[in-house]
Amino acid sequence: MSSCSEIKKQALKKVKGAKNLKELDRVYKRYLGGKGEVFLVLKNLKDFSENKRKEIGKEINLVKKDIEEAIKEKQEALKEIAINEIIEKDKLDITIPGKKIKKGHLHPITLTLRKIQEIFQNMGFSIIEGPEVETEWYNFDALNIPKDHPARDAWDTFWLQGNEKLLLRTHTSPVQIRYMEKNQPPFRIIVPGRVFRHEATDASHEINFYHLEGLMIDKQISMANFKAVMEHFLKSFFGKKIKMRLRPSFFPFTEPSFEIDISCVACGGKGCSVCKKTGWLETMGAGMVHPNVLKAGGLNPKDWQGFAFGMGVDRLIMMKHKINDIRLFYNNDLRFLKQF
Ligand code: DAH
């Protein structure tokens, strides 16, 4: 059996050398555990004389206390080291440059609609919206397109099931009628919105796209006003250099009717593949509002007159940015969308 001082010396040395809590626990068991060195000394006390027993007993108790204290102290120190290691591992280094958060942006159609709206708002036009699900009356009859009229073929759409004849609107023109019913002229409005067509999709046709309708009504709104407004809009949108021309056309809701062309944005009017060698690009339909349309909206054509126009917003962006496939707007391909 080792002497008390020897036990103490060895134990304290081992405590000091323990590299972690596990090692320290082993030291504890070896000296202070149920069958440890200190225990053995106490167990063997009975073999000594009473005086010696007292002496050794006292001494071993002191040794026990010293070892206990040393272990406790070491335990605290090791714990602190362990905590510091964890903190060190999870430490936040505020000097490391942050990860950039990817930011999205508005869709090119939204951006373009906002731009168009701004141009018209500056000319005093209000922005009005209408329902995407329309009645047959508003989408067709009220716009002077009666049932069985061949003009309906140009606006094939999706009909909804039910008692009432409902459909997905093919243009935002019906809002002309809705607005006339509730408002007294003079007024000027534009109507942006989503429209639908029953079409086979290809590079220039989609089953849904965006339209912008315009309407200006007053006592003496003439073709001259119409030309001035359209020219201002087109030059603001495409740039001052473009030229505008009106070409006779047919729409049931206007008389006379026109297509509005601009000089080709790709070749400046010389003729190229974009304008099919004509030097001109078609931008929208327009005309002086047909008396039947005014009547359908509850206005007397003897008192009021004006012009209307309708453009495909997608088409306008395609022209401006030389995009050759309308489907790109609806595919959510970031390589395309990021360019705006
Ligand atoms: N509604 C026509 C379309 O769907 C566009 C249009 C043409 C609107 C002439 C008009 C207009 O107001 O006068 O293509």
mmCIF file of N, CA and C in Angstrom, residues 142-274:
data_model
loop_
_atom_site.group_PDB
_atom_site.id
_atom_site.type_symbol
_atom_site.label_atom_id
_atom_site.label_comp_id
_atom_site.label_asym_id
_atom_site.label_seq_id
_atom_site.Cartn_x
_atom_site.Cartn_y
_atom_site.Cartn_z
ATOM 1 N N ALA A 142 -72.479 44.464 -77.456
ATOM 2 C CA ALA A 142 -72.422 45.902 -77.164
ATOM 3 C C ALA A 142 -71.334 46.599 -77.983
ATOM 4 N N LEU A 143 -70.369 45.824 -78.460
ATOM 5 C CA LEU A 143 -69.299 46.402 -79.278
ATOM 6 C C LEU A 143 -69.625 46.263 -80.765
ATOM 7 N N ASN A 144 -70.926 46.122 -81.026
ATOM 8 C CA ASN A 144 -71.388 46.078 -82.422
ATOM 9 C C ASN A 144 -70.911 44.816 -83.168
ATOM 10 N N ILE A 145 -70.761 43.730 -82.416
ATOM 11 C CA ILE A 145 -70.418 42.444 -83.054
ATOM 12 C C ILE A 145 -71.570 41.483 -82.741
ATOM 13 N N PRO A 146 -72.647 41.538 -83.518
ATOM 14 C CA PRO A 146 -73.815 40.706 -83.188
ATOM 15 C C PRO A 146 -73.530 39.226 -83.409
ATOM 16 N N LYS A 147 -74.390 38.419 -82.836
ATOM 17 C CA LYS A 147 -74.278 36.972 -82.998
ATOM 18 C C LYS A 147 -74.261 36.633 -84.497
ATOM 19 N N ASP A 148 -73.503 35.646 -84.861
ATOM 20 C CA ASP A 148 -73.405 35.170 -86.245
ATOM 21 C C ASP A 148 -72.700 36.126 -87.195
ATOM 22 N N HIS A 149 -72.244 37.279 -86.663
ATOM 23 C CA HIS A 149 -71.467 38.171 -87.532
ATOM 24 C C HIS A 149 -70.084 37.549 -87.741
ATOM 25 N N PRO A 150 -69.605 37.539 -88.983
ATOM 26 C CA PRO A 150 -68.300 36.881 -89.227
ATOM 27 C C PRO A 150 -67.155 37.495 -88.425
ATOM 28 N N ALA A 151 -67.318 38.744 -87.991
ATOM 29 C CA ALA A 151 -66.236 39.370 -87.213
ATOM 30 C C ALA A 151 -65.947 38.602 -85.923
ATOM 31 N N ARG A 152 -66.944 37.859 -85.448
ATOM 32 C CA ARG A 152 -66.707 37.099 -84.199
ATOM 33 C C ARG A 152 -65.590 36.058 -84.369
ATOM 34 N N ASP A 153 -65.396 35.619 -85.597
ATOM 35 C CA ASP A 153 -64.346 34.615 -85.845
ATOM 36 C C ASP A 153 -62.970 35.113 -85.431
ATOM 37 N N ALA A 154 -62.785 36.433 -85.495
ATOM 38 C CA ALA A 154 -61.474 36.994 -85.162
ATOM 39 C C ALA A 154 -61.208 36.953 -83.658
ATOM 40 N N TRP A 155 -62.273 36.711 -82.886
ATOM 41 C CA TRP A 155 -62.116 36.707 -81.432
ATOM 42 C C TRP A 155 -62.644 35.407 -80.831
ATOM 43 N N ASP A 156 -62.080 34.296 -81.288
ATOM 44 C CA ASP A 156 -62.499 33.000 -80.759
ATOM 45 C C ASP A 156 -62.020 32.901 -79.313
ATOM 46 N N THR A 157 -62.903 32.446 -78.426
ATOM 47 C CA THR A 157 -62.499 32.458 -77.023
ATOM 48 C C THR A 157 -62.915 31.192 -76.282
ATOM 49 N N PHE A 158 -62.789 31.224 -74.969
ATOM 50 C CA PHE A 158 -63.184 30.092 -74.120
ATOM 51 C C PHE A 158 -64.515 30.437 -73.458
ATOM 52 N N TRP A 159 -65.508 29.612 -73.704
ATOM 53 C CA TRP A 159 -66.825 29.839 -73.100
ATOM 54 C C TRP A 159 -66.902 29.068 -71.799
ATOM 55 N N LEU A 160 -67.564 29.661 -70.815
ATOM 56 C CA LEU A 160 -67.682 28.981 -69.525
ATOM 57 C C LEU A 160 -69.030 28.281 -69.450
ATOM 58 N N GLN A 161 -69.038 27.155 -68.729
ATOM 59 C CA GLN A 161 -70.293 26.408 -68.622
ATOM 60 C C GLN A 161 -71.220 27.086 -67.626
ATOM 61 N N GLY A 162 -72.525 26.976 -67.854
ATOM 62 C CA GLY A 162 -73.495 27.563 -66.930
ATOM 63 C C GLY A 162 -74.668 28.117 -67.707
ATOM 64 N N ASN A 163 -75.640 28.668 -66.980
ATOM 65 C CA ASN A 163 -76.857 29.169 -67.638
ATOM 66 C C ASN A 163 -76.571 30.442 -68.422
ATOM 67 N N GLU A 164 -75.894 31.383 -67.752
ATOM 68 C CA GLU A 164 -75.598 32.641 -68.417
ATOM 69 C C GLU A 164 -74.451 32.418 -69.404
ATOM 70 N N LYS A 165 -74.435 33.196 -70.502
ATOM 71 C CA LYS A 165 -73.349 32.994 -71.471
ATOM 72 C C LYS A 165 -72.131 33.799 -71.057
ATOM 73 N N LEU A 166 -71.231 33.133 -70.361
ATOM 74 C CA LEU A 166 -70.017 33.798 -69.892
ATOM 75 C C LEU A 166 -68.817 33.306 -70.687
ATOM 76 N N LEU A 167 -67.824 34.172 -70.798
ATOM 77 C CA LEU A 167 -66.636 33.811 -71.573
ATOM 78 C C LEU A 167 -65.412 34.511 -70.985
ATOM 79 N N LEU A 168 -64.238 34.086 -71.394
ATOM 80 C CA LEU A 168 -63.031 34.818 -71.014
ATOM 81 C C LEU A 168 -62.864 35.934 -72.043
ATOM 82 N N ARG A 169 -62.749 37.166 -71.589
ATOM 83 C CA ARG A 169 -62.753 38.305 -72.518
ATOM 84 C C ARG A 169 -61.607 38.193 -73.529
ATOM 85 N N THR A 170 -61.894 38.595 -74.749
ATOM 86 C CA THR A 170 -60.881 38.496 -75.804
ATOM 87 C C THR A 170 -60.125 39.800 -75.976
ATOM 88 N N HIS A 171 -60.656 40.865 -75.363
ATOM 89 C CA HIS A 171 -60.001 42.176 -75.402
ATOM 90 C C HIS A 171 -60.486 42.966 -74.180
ATOM 91 N N THR A 172 -59.850 44.084 -73.887
ATOM 92 C CA THR A 172 -60.354 44.882 -72.763
ATOM 93 C C THR A 172 -61.335 45.943 -73.269
ATOM 94 N N SER A 173 -61.713 45.853 -74.541
ATOM 95 C CA SER A 173 -62.693 46.792 -75.119
ATOM 96 C C SER A 173 -64.040 46.814 -74.370
ATOM 97 N N PRO A 174 -64.518 45.660 -73.840
ATOM 98 C CA PRO A 174 -65.812 45.709 -73.141
ATOM 99 C C PRO A 174 -65.861 46.747 -72.014
ATOM 100 N N VAL A 175 -64.709 47.098 -71.474
ATOM 101 C CA VAL A 175 -64.698 48.061 -70.363
ATOM 102 C C VAL A 175 -65.138 49.456 -70.861
ATOM 103 N N GLN A 176 -65.000 49.694 -72.175
ATOM 104 C CA GLN A 176 -65.565 50.927 -72.763
ATOM 105 C C GLN A 176 -67.027 51.057 -72.349
ATOM 106 N N ILE A 177 -67.786 49.976 -72.611
ATOM 107 C CA ILE A 177 -69.234 49.993 -72.353
ATOM 108 C C ILE A 177 -69.509 50.116 -70.856
ATOM 109 N N ARG A 178 -68.795 49.291 -70.070
ATOM 110 C CA ARG A 178 -68.997 49.327 -68.612
ATOM 111 C C ARG A 178 -68.752 50.737 -68.066
ATOM 112 N N TYR A 179 -67.750 51.404 -68.632
ATOM 113 C CA TYR A 179 -67.410 52.734 -68.129
ATOM 114 C C TYR A 179 -68.445 53.775 -68.575
ATOM 115 N N MET A 180 -68.880 53.684 -69.839
ATOM 116 C CA MET A 180 -69.878 54.635 -70.341
ATOM 117 C C MET A 180 -71.170 54.538 -69.533
ATOM 118 N N GLU A 181 -71.533 53.308 -69.151
ATOM 119 C CA GLU A 181 -72.779 53.112 -68.399
ATOM 120 C C GLU A 181 -72.780 53.866 -67.078
ATOM 121 N N LYS A 182 -71.603 53.974 -66.491
ATOM 122 C CA LYS A 182 -71.553 54.536 -65.127
ATOM 123 C C LYS A 182 -71.017 55.961 -65.069
ATOM 124 N N ASN A 183 -70.479 56.447 -66.196
ATOM 125 C CA ASN A 183 -69.840 57.772 -66.140
ATOM 126 C C ASN A 183 -70.347 58.667 -67.260
ATOM 127 N N GLN A 184 -70.412 59.932 -66.947
ATOM 128 C CA GLN A 184 -70.871 60.909 -67.913
ATOM 129 C C GLN A 184 -69.639 61.546 -68.566
ATOM 130 N N PRO A 185 -69.591 61.621 -69.927
ATOM 131 C CA PRO A 185 -68.448 62.276 -70.569
ATOM 132 C C PRO A 185 -68.424 63.766 -70.183
ATOM 133 N N PRO A 186 -67.337 64.482 -70.383
ATOM 134 C CA PRO A 186 -66.144 64.009 -71.074
ATOM 135 C C PRO A 186 -65.280 63.094 -70.201
ATOM 136 N N PHE A 187 -64.628 62.126 -70.851
ATOM 137 C CA PHE A 187 -63.646 61.305 -70.132
ATOM 138 C C PHE A 187 -62.600 60.727 -71.064
ATOM 139 N N ARG A 188 -61.496 60.386 -70.487
ATOM 140 C CA ARG A 188 -60.459 59.657 -71.238
ATOM 141 C C ARG A 188 -59.905 58.575 -70.307
ATOM 142 N N ILE A 189 -59.936 57.351 -70.813
ATOM 143 C CA ILE A 189 -59.499 56.233 -69.968
ATOM 144 C C ILE A 189 -58.584 55.280 -70.761
ATOM 145 N N ILE A 190 -57.753 54.577 -70.027
ATOM 146 C CA ILE A 190 -57.078 53.422 -70.625
ATOM 147 C C ILE A 190 -57.415 52.206 -69.765
ATOM 148 N N VAL A 191 -57.454 51.051 -70.401
ATOM 149 C CA VAL A 191 -57.849 49.825 -69.701
ATOM 150 C C VAL A 191 -56.822 48.735 -69.961
ATOM 151 N N PRO A 192 -55.856 48.593 -69.066
ATOM 152 C CA PRO A 192 -54.894 47.499 -69.233
ATOM 153 C C PRO A 192 -55.489 46.217 -68.669
ATOM 154 N N GLY A 193 -55.051 45.075 -69.167
ATOM 155 C CA GLY A 193 -55.528 43.834 -68.550
ATOM 156 C C GLY A 193 -55.243 42.607 -69.383
ATOM 157 N N ARG A 194 -55.508 41.463 -68.737
ATOM 158 C CA ARG A 194 -55.224 40.186 -69.348
ATOM 159 C C ARG A 194 -56.397 39.764 -70.228
ATOM 160 N N VAL A 195 -56.084 39.245 -71.398
ATOM 161 C CA VAL A 195 -57.137 38.791 -72.306
ATOM 162 C C VAL A 195 -56.816 37.389 -72.816
ATOM 163 N N PHE A 196 -57.820 36.770 -73.420
ATOM 164 C CA PHE A 196 -57.682 35.348 -73.774
ATOM 165 C C PHE A 196 -58.146 35.085 -75.209
ATOM 166 N N ARG A 197 -57.502 34.144 -75.849
ATOM 167 C CA ARG A 197 -57.935 33.751 -77.193
ATOM 168 C C ARG A 197 -57.808 32.239 -77.328
ATOM 169 N N HIS A 198 -58.765 31.675 -78.041
ATOM 170 C CA HIS A 198 -58.705 30.238 -78.293
ATOM 171 C C HIS A 198 -57.825 30.031 -79.526
ATOM 172 N N GLU A 199 -56.539 29.917 -79.288
ATOM 173 C CA GLU A 199 -55.577 29.871 -80.406
ATOM 174 C C GLU A 199 -54.629 28.699 -80.220
ATOM 175 N N ALA A 200 -54.078 28.237 -81.332
ATOM 176 C CA ALA A 200 -52.937 27.331 -81.230
ATOM 177 C C ALA A 200 -51.728 28.228 -80.954
ATOM 178 N N THR A 201 -50.936 27.884 -79.928
ATOM 179 C CA THR A 201 -49.823 28.781 -79.597
ATOM 180 C C THR A 201 -48.658 28.579 -80.569
ATOM 181 N N ASP A 202 -48.036 29.691 -80.890
ATOM 182 C CA ASP A 202 -46.781 29.651 -81.659
ATOM 183 C C ASP A 202 -45.997 30.918 -81.315
ATOM 184 N N ALA A 203 -44.973 31.213 -82.083
ATOM 185 C CA ALA A 203 -44.091 32.327 -81.715
ATOM 186 C C ALA A 203 -44.830 33.656 -81.594
ATOM 187 N N SER A 204 -45.952 33.807 -82.313
ATOM 188 C CA SER A 204 -46.657 35.090 -82.199
ATOM 189 C C SER A 204 -48.080 34.972 -81.647
ATOM 190 N N HIS A 205 -48.484 33.781 -81.201
ATOM 191 C CA HIS A 205 -49.816 33.625 -80.614
ATOM 192 C C HIS A 205 -49.754 32.930 -79.264
ATOM 193 N N GLU A 206 -50.494 33.477 -78.318
ATOM 194 C CA GLU A 206 -50.607 32.864 -76.992
ATOM 195 C C GLU A 206 -52.083 32.796 -76.643
ATOM 196 N N ILE A 207 -52.458 31.875 -75.754
ATOM 197 C CA ILE A 207 -53.877 31.827 -75.375
ATOM 198 C C ILE A 207 -54.200 32.914 -74.350
ATOM 199 N N ASN A 208 -53.188 33.463 -73.718
ATOM 200 C CA ASN A 208 -53.454 34.654 -72.896
ATOM 201 C C ASN A 208 -52.321 35.645 -73.074
ATOM 202 N N PHE A 209 -52.695 36.904 -73.070
ATOM 203 C CA PHE A 209 -51.695 37.962 -73.231
ATOM 204 C C PHE A 209 -52.275 39.258 -72.672
ATOM 205 N N TYR A 210 -51.625 40.369 -72.895
ATOM 206 C CA TYR A 210 -52.078 41.618 -72.273
ATOM 207 C C TYR A 210 -52.496 42.654 -73.307
ATOM 208 N N HIS A 211 -53.582 43.306 -72.991
ATOM 209 C CA HIS A 211 -54.137 44.320 -73.875
ATOM 210 C C HIS A 211 -54.195 45.658 -73.172
ATOM 211 N N LEU A 212 -54.185 46.695 -73.977
ATOM 212 C CA LEU A 212 -54.453 48.009 -73.403
ATOM 213 C C LEU A 212 -55.413 48.732 -74.345
ATOM 214 N N GLU A 213 -56.582 49.007 -73.802
ATOM 215 C CA GLU A 213 -57.620 49.678 -74.575
ATOM 216 C C GLU A 213 -57.619 51.151 -74.170
ATOM 217 N N GLY A 214 -57.980 52.014 -75.108
ATOM 218 C CA GLY A 214 -58.094 53.436 -74.758
ATOM 219 C C GLY A 214 -59.390 53.995 -75.279
ATOM 220 N N LEU A 215 -59.914 54.999 -74.595
ATOM 221 C CA LEU A 215 -61.172 55.617 -75.020
ATOM 222 C C LEU A 215 -61.176 57.076 -74.589
ATOM 223 N N MET A 216 -61.521 57.948 -75.557
ATOM 224 C CA MET A 216 -61.631 59.361 -75.212
ATOM 225 C C MET A 216 -62.920 59.898 -75.816
ATOM 226 N N ILE A 217 -63.784 60.406 -74.989
ATOM 227 C CA ILE A 217 -65.096 60.885 -75.454
ATOM 228 C C ILE A 217 -65.324 62.316 -74.954
ATOM 229 N N ASP A 218 -65.797 63.134 -75.891
ATOM 230 C CA ASP A 218 -66.189 64.503 -75.516
ATOM 231 C C ASP A 218 -67.135 64.996 -76.610
ATOM 232 N N LYS A 219 -67.457 66.269 -76.594
ATOM 233 C CA LYS A 219 -68.417 66.763 -77.601
ATOM 234 C C LYS A 219 -67.775 66.832 -78.995
ATOM 235 N N GLN A 220 -66.501 67.225 -79.032
ATOM 236 C CA GLN A 220 -65.916 67.457 -80.353
ATOM 237 C C GLN A 220 -64.554 66.791 -80.544
ATOM 238 N N ILE A 221 -64.406 65.598 -80.016
ATOM 239 C CA ILE A 221 -63.125 64.902 -80.197
ATOM 240 C C ILE A 221 -63.034 64.425 -81.651
ATOM 241 N N SER A 222 -61.961 64.827 -82.314
ATOM 242 C CA SER A 222 -61.863 64.551 -83.748
ATOM 243 C C SER A 222 -60.669 63.650 -84.062
ATOM 244 N N MET A 223 -60.541 63.334 -85.325
ATOM 245 C CA MET A 223 -59.384 62.579 -85.799
ATOM 246 C C MET A 223 -58.069 63.295 -85.499
ATOM 247 N N ALA A 224 -58.115 64.628 -85.498
ATOM 248 C CA ALA A 224 -56.897 65.403 -85.228
ATOM 249 C C ALA A 224 -56.416 65.147 -83.801
ATOM 250 N N ASN A 225 -57.383 65.152 -82.845
ATOM 251 C CA ASN A 225 -57.020 64.852 -81.451
ATOM 252 C C ASN A 225 -56.452 63.438 -81.351
ATOM 253 N N PHE A 226 -57.118 62.547 -82.063
ATOM 254 C CA PHE A 226 -56.728 61.140 -82.051
ATOM 255 C C PHE A 226 -55.273 60.971 -82.519
ATOM 256 N N LYS A 227 -54.971 61.605 -83.657
ATOM 257 C CA LYS A 227 -53.613 61.483 -84.204
ATOM 258 C C LYS A 227 -52.577 62.053 -83.245
ATOM 259 N N ALA A 228 -52.910 63.195 -82.639
ATOM 260 C CA ALA A 228 -51.948 63.853 -81.740
ATOM 261 C C ALA A 228 -51.658 62.974 -80.523
ATOM 262 N N VAL A 229 -52.725 62.401 -79.953
ATOM 263 C CA VAL A 229 -52.545 61.559 -78.756
ATOM 264 C C VAL A 229 -51.703 60.331 -79.109
ATOM 265 N N MET A 230 -52.041 59.687 -80.225
ATOM 266 C CA MET A 230 -51.332 58.462 -80.581
ATOM 267 C C MET A 230 -49.865 58.737 -80.925
ATOM 268 N N GLU A 231 -49.650 59.832 -81.622
ATOM 269 C CA GLU A 231 -48.277 60.149 -81.992
ATOM 270 C C GLU A 231 -47.433 60.447 -80.745
ATOM 271 N N HIS A 232 -48.041 61.168 -79.811
ATOM 272 C CA HIS A 232 -47.308 61.463 -78.575
ATOM 273 C C HIS A 232 -46.980 60.163 -77.828
ATOM 274 N N PHE A 233 -47.979 59.290 -77.772
ATOM 275 C CA PHE A 233 -47.734 58.027 -77.074
ATOM 276 C C PHE A 233 -46.611 57.230 -77.745
ATOM 277 N N LEU A 234 -46.724 57.034 -79.053
ATOM 278 C CA LEU A 234 -45.757 56.172 -79.753
ATOM 279 C C LEU A 234 -44.341 56.737 -79.708
ATOM 280 N N LYS A 235 -44.230 58.066 -79.801
ATOM 281 C CA LYS A 235 -42.889 58.660 -79.734
ATOM 282 C C LYS A 235 -42.318 58.573 -78.320
ATOM 283 N N SER A 236 -43.198 58.700 -77.323
ATOM 284 C CA SER A 236 -42.713 58.577 -75.936
ATOM 285 C C SER A 236 -42.254 57.149 -75.674
ATOM 286 N N PHE A 237 -42.955 56.207 -76.268
ATOM 287 C CA PHE A 237 -42.647 54.804 -75.981
ATOM 288 C C PHE A 237 -41.478 54.283 -76.821
ATOM 289 N N PHE A 238 -41.490 54.584 -78.112
ATOM 290 C CA PHE A 238 -40.464 54.015 -79.006
ATOM 291 C C PHE A 238 -39.301 54.966 -79.299
ATOM 292 N N GLY A 239 -39.476 56.227 -78.978
ATOM 293 C CA GLY A 239 -38.411 57.189 -79.276
ATOM 294 C C GLY A 239 -38.874 58.201 -80.313
ATOM 295 N N LYS A 240 -38.297 59.390 -80.206
ATOM 296 C CA LYS A 240 -38.760 60.523 -81.023
ATOM 297 C C LYS A 240 -38.614 60.288 -82.529
ATOM 298 N N LYS A 241 -37.656 59.413 -82.892
ATOM 299 C CA LYS A 241 -37.328 59.287 -84.316
ATOM 300 C C LYS A 241 -38.392 58.560 -85.139
ATOM 301 N N ILE A 242 -39.224 57.760 -84.476
ATOM 302 C CA ILE A 242 -40.142 56.936 -85.269
ATOM 303 C C ILE A 242 -41.229 57.788 -85.954
ATOM 304 N N LYS A 243 -41.680 57.276 -87.100
ATOM 305 C CA LYS A 243 -42.776 57.947 -87.815
ATOM 306 C C LYS A 243 -44.029 57.110 -87.619
ATOM 307 N N MET A 244 -45.176 57.755 -87.707
ATOM 308 C CA MET A 244 -46.441 57.037 -87.532
ATOM 309 C C MET A 244 -47.301 57.197 -88.783
ATOM 310 N N ARG A 245 -48.038 56.148 -89.114
ATOM 311 C CA ARG A 245 -48.997 56.322 -90.210
ATOM 312 C C ARG A 245 -50.292 55.582 -89.867
ATOM 313 N N LEU A 246 -51.389 56.061 -90.427
ATOM 314 C CA LEU A 246 -52.668 55.397 -90.246
ATOM 315 C C LEU A 246 -53.014 54.669 -91.532
ATOM 316 N N ARG A 247 -53.510 53.464 -91.390
ATOM 317 C CA ARG A 247 -53.874 52.656 -92.545
ATOM 318 C C ARG A 247 -55.339 52.275 -92.388
ATOM 319 N N PRO A 248 -56.167 52.458 -93.417
ATOM 320 C CA PRO A 248 -57.583 52.105 -93.282
ATOM 321 C C PRO A 248 -57.753 50.631 -92.920
ATOM 322 N N SER A 249 -58.706 50.352 -92.065
ATOM 323 C CA SER A 249 -58.920 48.964 -91.639
ATOM 324 C C SER A 249 -60.390 48.781 -91.284
ATOM 325 N N PHE A 250 -60.705 47.647 -90.704
ATOM 326 C CA PHE A 250 -62.093 47.443 -90.262
ATOM 327 C C PHE A 250 -62.132 46.893 -88.842
ATOM 328 N N PHE A 251 -62.898 47.556 -87.993
ATOM 329 C CA PHE A 251 -63.305 46.998 -86.697
ATOM 330 C C PHE A 251 -64.786 47.302 -86.540
ATOM 331 N N PRO A 252 -65.548 46.366 -86.022
ATOM 332 C CA PRO A 252 -66.989 46.615 -85.901
ATOM 333 C C PRO A 252 -67.311 47.789 -84.970
ATOM 334 N N PHE A 253 -66.400 48.042 -84.003
ATOM 335 C CA PHE A 253 -66.723 49.049 -82.976
ATOM 336 C C PHE A 253 -66.225 50.448 -83.304
ATOM 337 N N THR A 254 -65.610 50.627 -84.471
ATOM 338 C CA THR A 254 -65.157 51.965 -84.851
ATOM 339 C C THR A 254 -65.524 52.252 -86.305
ATOM 340 N N GLU A 255 -65.725 53.534 -86.597
ATOM 341 C CA GLU A 255 -66.006 53.930 -87.979
ATOM 342 C C GLU A 255 -65.618 55.391 -88.144
ATOM 343 N N PRO A 256 -64.629 55.748 -88.939
ATOM 344 C CA PRO A 256 -63.736 54.848 -89.656
ATOM 345 C C PRO A 256 -62.763 54.124 -88.712
ATOM 346 N N SER A 257 -62.161 53.060 -89.225
ATOM 347 C CA SER A 257 -61.192 52.291 -88.430
ATOM 348 C C SER A 257 -59.811 52.347 -89.079
ATOM 349 N N PHE A 258 -58.808 52.197 -88.230
ATOM 350 C CA PHE A 258 -57.428 52.255 -88.730
ATOM 351 C C PHE A 258 -56.553 51.211 -88.055
ATOM 352 N N GLU A 259 -55.466 50.908 -88.762
ATOM 353 C CA GLU A 259 -54.334 50.272 -88.079
ATOM 354 C C GLU A 259 -53.311 51.381 -87.947
ATOM 355 N N ILE A 260 -52.655 51.425 -86.795
ATOM 356 C CA ILE A 260 -51.600 52.417 -86.637
ATOM 357 C C ILE A 260 -50.254 51.718 -86.798
ATOM 358 N N ASP A 261 -49.477 52.192 -87.747
ATOM 359 C CA ASP A 261 -48.150 51.611 -87.992
ATOM 360 C C ASP A 261 -47.067 52.582 -87.534
ATOM 361 N N ILE A 262 -45.928 52.039 -87.190
ATOM 362 C CA ILE A 262 -44.754 52.899 -86.954
ATOM 363 C C ILE A 262 -43.636 52.453 -87.904
ATOM 364 N N SER A 263 -42.731 53.372 -88.190
ATOM 365 C CA SER A 263 -41.590 53.002 -89.023
ATOM 366 C C SER A 263 -40.806 51.917 -88.291
ATOM 367 N N CYS A 264 -40.277 50.975 -89.038
ATOM 368 C CA CYS A 264 -39.649 49.787 -88.451
ATOM 369 C C CYS A 264 -38.533 50.159 -87.463
ATOM 370 N N VAL A 265 -38.631 49.577 -86.243
ATOM 371 C CA VAL A 265 -37.643 49.906 -85.208
ATOM 372 C C VAL A 265 -36.278 49.270 -85.502
ATOM 373 N N ALA A 266 -36.275 48.253 -86.375
ATOM 374 C CA ALA A 266 -35.010 47.567 -86.670
ATOM 375 C C ALA A 266 -34.231 48.295 -87.763
ATOM 376 N N CYS A 267 -34.933 48.729 -88.849
ATOM 377 C CA CYS A 267 -34.203 49.304 -89.990
ATOM 378 C C CYS A 267 -34.492 50.787 -90.188
ATOM 379 N N GLY A 268 -35.379 51.319 -89.356
ATOM 380 C CA GLY A 268 -35.682 52.749 -89.473
ATOM 381 C C GLY A 268 -36.551 53.075 -90.678
ATOM 382 N N GLY A 269 -37.113 52.042 -91.318
ATOM 383 C CA GLY A 269 -38.040 52.299 -92.424
ATOM 384 C C GLY A 269 -37.486 51.921 -93.787
ATOM 385 N N LYS A 270 -36.247 51.455 -93.803
ATOM 386 C CA LYS A 270 -35.639 51.114 -95.108
ATOM 387 C C LYS A 270 -36.194 49.802 -95.665
ATOM 388 N N GLY A 271 -36.609 48.917 -94.770
ATOM 389 C CA GLY A 271 -37.092 47.605 -95.207
ATOM 390 C C GLY A 271 -36.111 46.519 -94.794
ATOM 391 N N CYS A 272 -36.572 45.581 -93.974
ATOM 392 C CA CYS A 272 -35.686 44.490 -93.521
ATOM 393 C C CYS A 272 -36.544 43.271 -93.224
ATOM 394 N N SER A 273 -35.941 42.234 -92.647
ATOM 395 C CA SER A 273 -36.709 41.010 -92.411
ATOM 396 C C SER A 273 -37.746 41.215 -91.303
ATOM 397 N N VAL A 274 -37.443 42.100 -90.341
ATOM 398 C CA VAL A 274 -38.381 42.333 -89.232
ATOM 399 C C VAL A 274 -39.691 42.922 -89.764
#
